mmCIF file of C-alpha atoms in Angstrom:
data_model
loop_
_atom_site.group_PDB
_atom_site.id
_atom_site.type_symbol
_atom_site.label_atom_id
_atom_site.label_comp_id
_atom_site.label_asym_id
_atom_site.label_seq_id
_atom_site.Cartn_x
_atom_site.Cartn_y
_atom_site.Cartn_z
ATOM 1 C CA MET A 233 2.047 -0.585 13.770
ATOM 2 C CA THR A 234 0.265 2.675 13.401
ATOM 3 C CA ILE A 235 3.696 4.374 13.036
ATOM 4 C CA PHE A 236 4.474 2.144 10.101
ATOM 5 C CA LEU A 237 1.245 2.855 8.188
ATOM 6 C CA GLU A 238 1.747 6.593 8.696
ATOM 7 C CA LYS A 239 5.270 6.399 7.231
ATOM 8 C CA VAL A 240 3.949 4.566 4.322
ATOM 9 C CA LYS A 241 1.261 7.032 3.692
ATOM 10 C CA GLU A 242 3.658 9.904 4.019
ATOM 11 C CA LYS A 243 5.999 8.250 1.707
ATOM 12 C CA ILE A 244 3.234 7.865 -1.026
ATOM 13 C CA LYS A 245 2.085 11.516 -0.417
ATOM 14 C CA SER A 246 5.562 12.899 -0.835
ATOM 15 C CA LYS A 247 6.076 11.191 -4.179
ATOM 16 C CA LEU A 248 2.688 11.418 -5.664
ATOM 17 C CA ASP A 249 0.889 14.206 -3.898
ATOM 18 C CA PRO A 250 -2.633 12.538 -4.268
ATOM 19 C CA GLU A 251 -5.730 14.287 -3.626
ATOM 20 C CA LYS A 252 -6.910 11.728 -1.082
ATOM 21 C CA ILE A 253 -5.206 8.632 0.465
ATOM 22 C CA SER A 254 -6.390 5.974 2.728
ATOM 23 C CA LEU A 255 -4.300 2.963 4.044
ATOM 24 C CA ILE A 256 -6.159 0.062 5.819
ATOM 25 C CA ASP A 257 -4.549 -2.780 7.700
ATOM 26 C CA ASN A 258 -6.264 -6.025 6.589
ATOM 27 C CA SER A 259 -3.843 -8.334 8.220
ATOM 28 C CA HIS A 260 -6.396 -9.656 10.584
ATOM 29 C CA LEU A 261 -8.307 -11.027 7.807
ATOM 30 C CA HIS A 262 -5.326 -13.121 6.643
ATOM 31 C CA ALA A 263 -4.516 -14.579 10.173
ATOM 32 C CA HIS A 264 -5.671 -17.960 9.304
ATOM 33 C CA HIS A 265 -3.684 -18.374 5.962
ATOM 34 C CA LYS A 266 -0.895 -20.803 5.865
ATOM 35 C CA THR A 267 1.724 -18.257 4.900
ATOM 36 C CA PHE A 268 0.614 -15.646 7.546
ATOM 37 C CA ASP A 269 3.350 -13.645 9.110
ATOM 38 C CA ILE A 270 2.759 -11.644 11.988
ATOM 39 C CA ASN A 271 5.513 -9.274 11.382
ATOM 40 C CA LYS A 272 4.303 -8.443 7.833
ATOM 41 C CA PHE A 273 1.149 -6.418 6.769
ATOM 42 C CA ASN A 274 -1.634 -6.968 4.304
ATOM 43 C CA LEU A 275 -2.620 -3.664 3.236
ATOM 44 C CA LYS A 276 -5.304 -1.923 1.121
ATOM 45 C CA LEU A 277 -4.455 1.387 -0.408
ATOM 46 C CA ILE A 278 -7.263 3.480 -1.575
ATOM 47 C CA ILE A 279 -5.974 6.685 -3.443
ATOM 48 C CA LYS A 280 -7.472 9.398 -5.369
ATOM 49 C CA SER A 281 -4.819 10.677 -7.985
ATOM 50 C CA GLU A 282 -5.120 12.259 -11.352
ATOM 51 C CA LYS A 283 -1.661 11.297 -12.000
ATOM 52 C CA LEU A 284 -2.163 7.622 -11.369
ATOM 53 C CA LYS A 285 -5.765 7.721 -13.045
ATOM 54 C CA SER A 286 -4.205 9.018 -16.421
ATOM 55 C CA MET A 287 -1.781 5.949 -16.281
ATOM 56 C CA SER A 288 -2.505 2.421 -17.333
ATOM 57 C CA LYS A 289 -3.464 0.420 -14.252
ATOM 58 C CA ILE A 290 -0.033 -1.664 -14.646
ATOM 59 C CA ASP A 291 2.032 1.383 -14.721
ATOM 60 C CA ALA A 292 0.376 2.910 -11.792
ATOM 61 C CA HIS A 293 0.758 -0.098 -9.871
ATOM 62 C CA LYS A 294 4.393 -0.304 -10.837
ATOM 63 C CA LEU A 295 4.924 3.064 -9.790
ATOM 64 C CA ILE A 296 3.446 2.618 -6.200
ATOM 65 C CA TYR A 297 5.348 -0.622 -5.908
ATOM 66 C CA SER A 298 8.504 1.139 -6.839
ATOM 67 C CA ILE A 299 7.957 3.752 -4.122
ATOM 68 C CA LEU A 300 7.158 1.194 -1.515
ATOM 69 C CA GLU A 301 10.083 -1.205 -2.681
ATOM 70 C CA ASP A 302 11.932 -1.374 0.762
ATOM 71 C CA GLU A 303 8.543 -1.647 2.679
ATOM 72 C CA ILE A 304 7.601 -4.641 0.386
ATOM 73 C CA LYS A 305 10.816 -6.362 0.926
ATOM 74 C CA SER A 306 10.493 -6.002 4.659
ATOM 75 C CA LYS A 307 7.302 -5.266 6.041
ATOM 76 C CA ILE A 308 4.386 -5.650 3.495
ATOM 77 C CA HIS A 309 3.273 -9.032 2.600
ATOM 78 C CA ALA A 310 0.393 -7.991 0.181
ATOM 79 C CA LEU A 311 -0.807 -4.641 -1.137
ATOM 80 C CA GLU A 312 -4.258 -4.258 -2.586
ATOM 81 C CA ILE A 313 -4.507 -1.064 -4.691
ATOM 82 C CA ASP A 314 -7.781 0.931 -5.640
ATOM 83 C CA ILE A 315 -7.166 3.939 -7.674
ATOM 84 C CA LEU A 316 -9.986 6.550 -7.907
#
């Protein structure tokens, strides 16, 4: 689990070079949901990035989703994004 989260963080860092990044696994908060899948993550990304801050919220989210396209298809069920 930790290895996957570190890979995701490194992928984002390499593409966006953010000032600060934090990735939190909130999967345990969703364990009671009907669609819960133990093999997929519910993540919260907190990222400080002037590049993302200068974009519209929709475009910034689209960029992050495009960076994590493969992970979203295979290992991420939900991704909450906070841009600082």
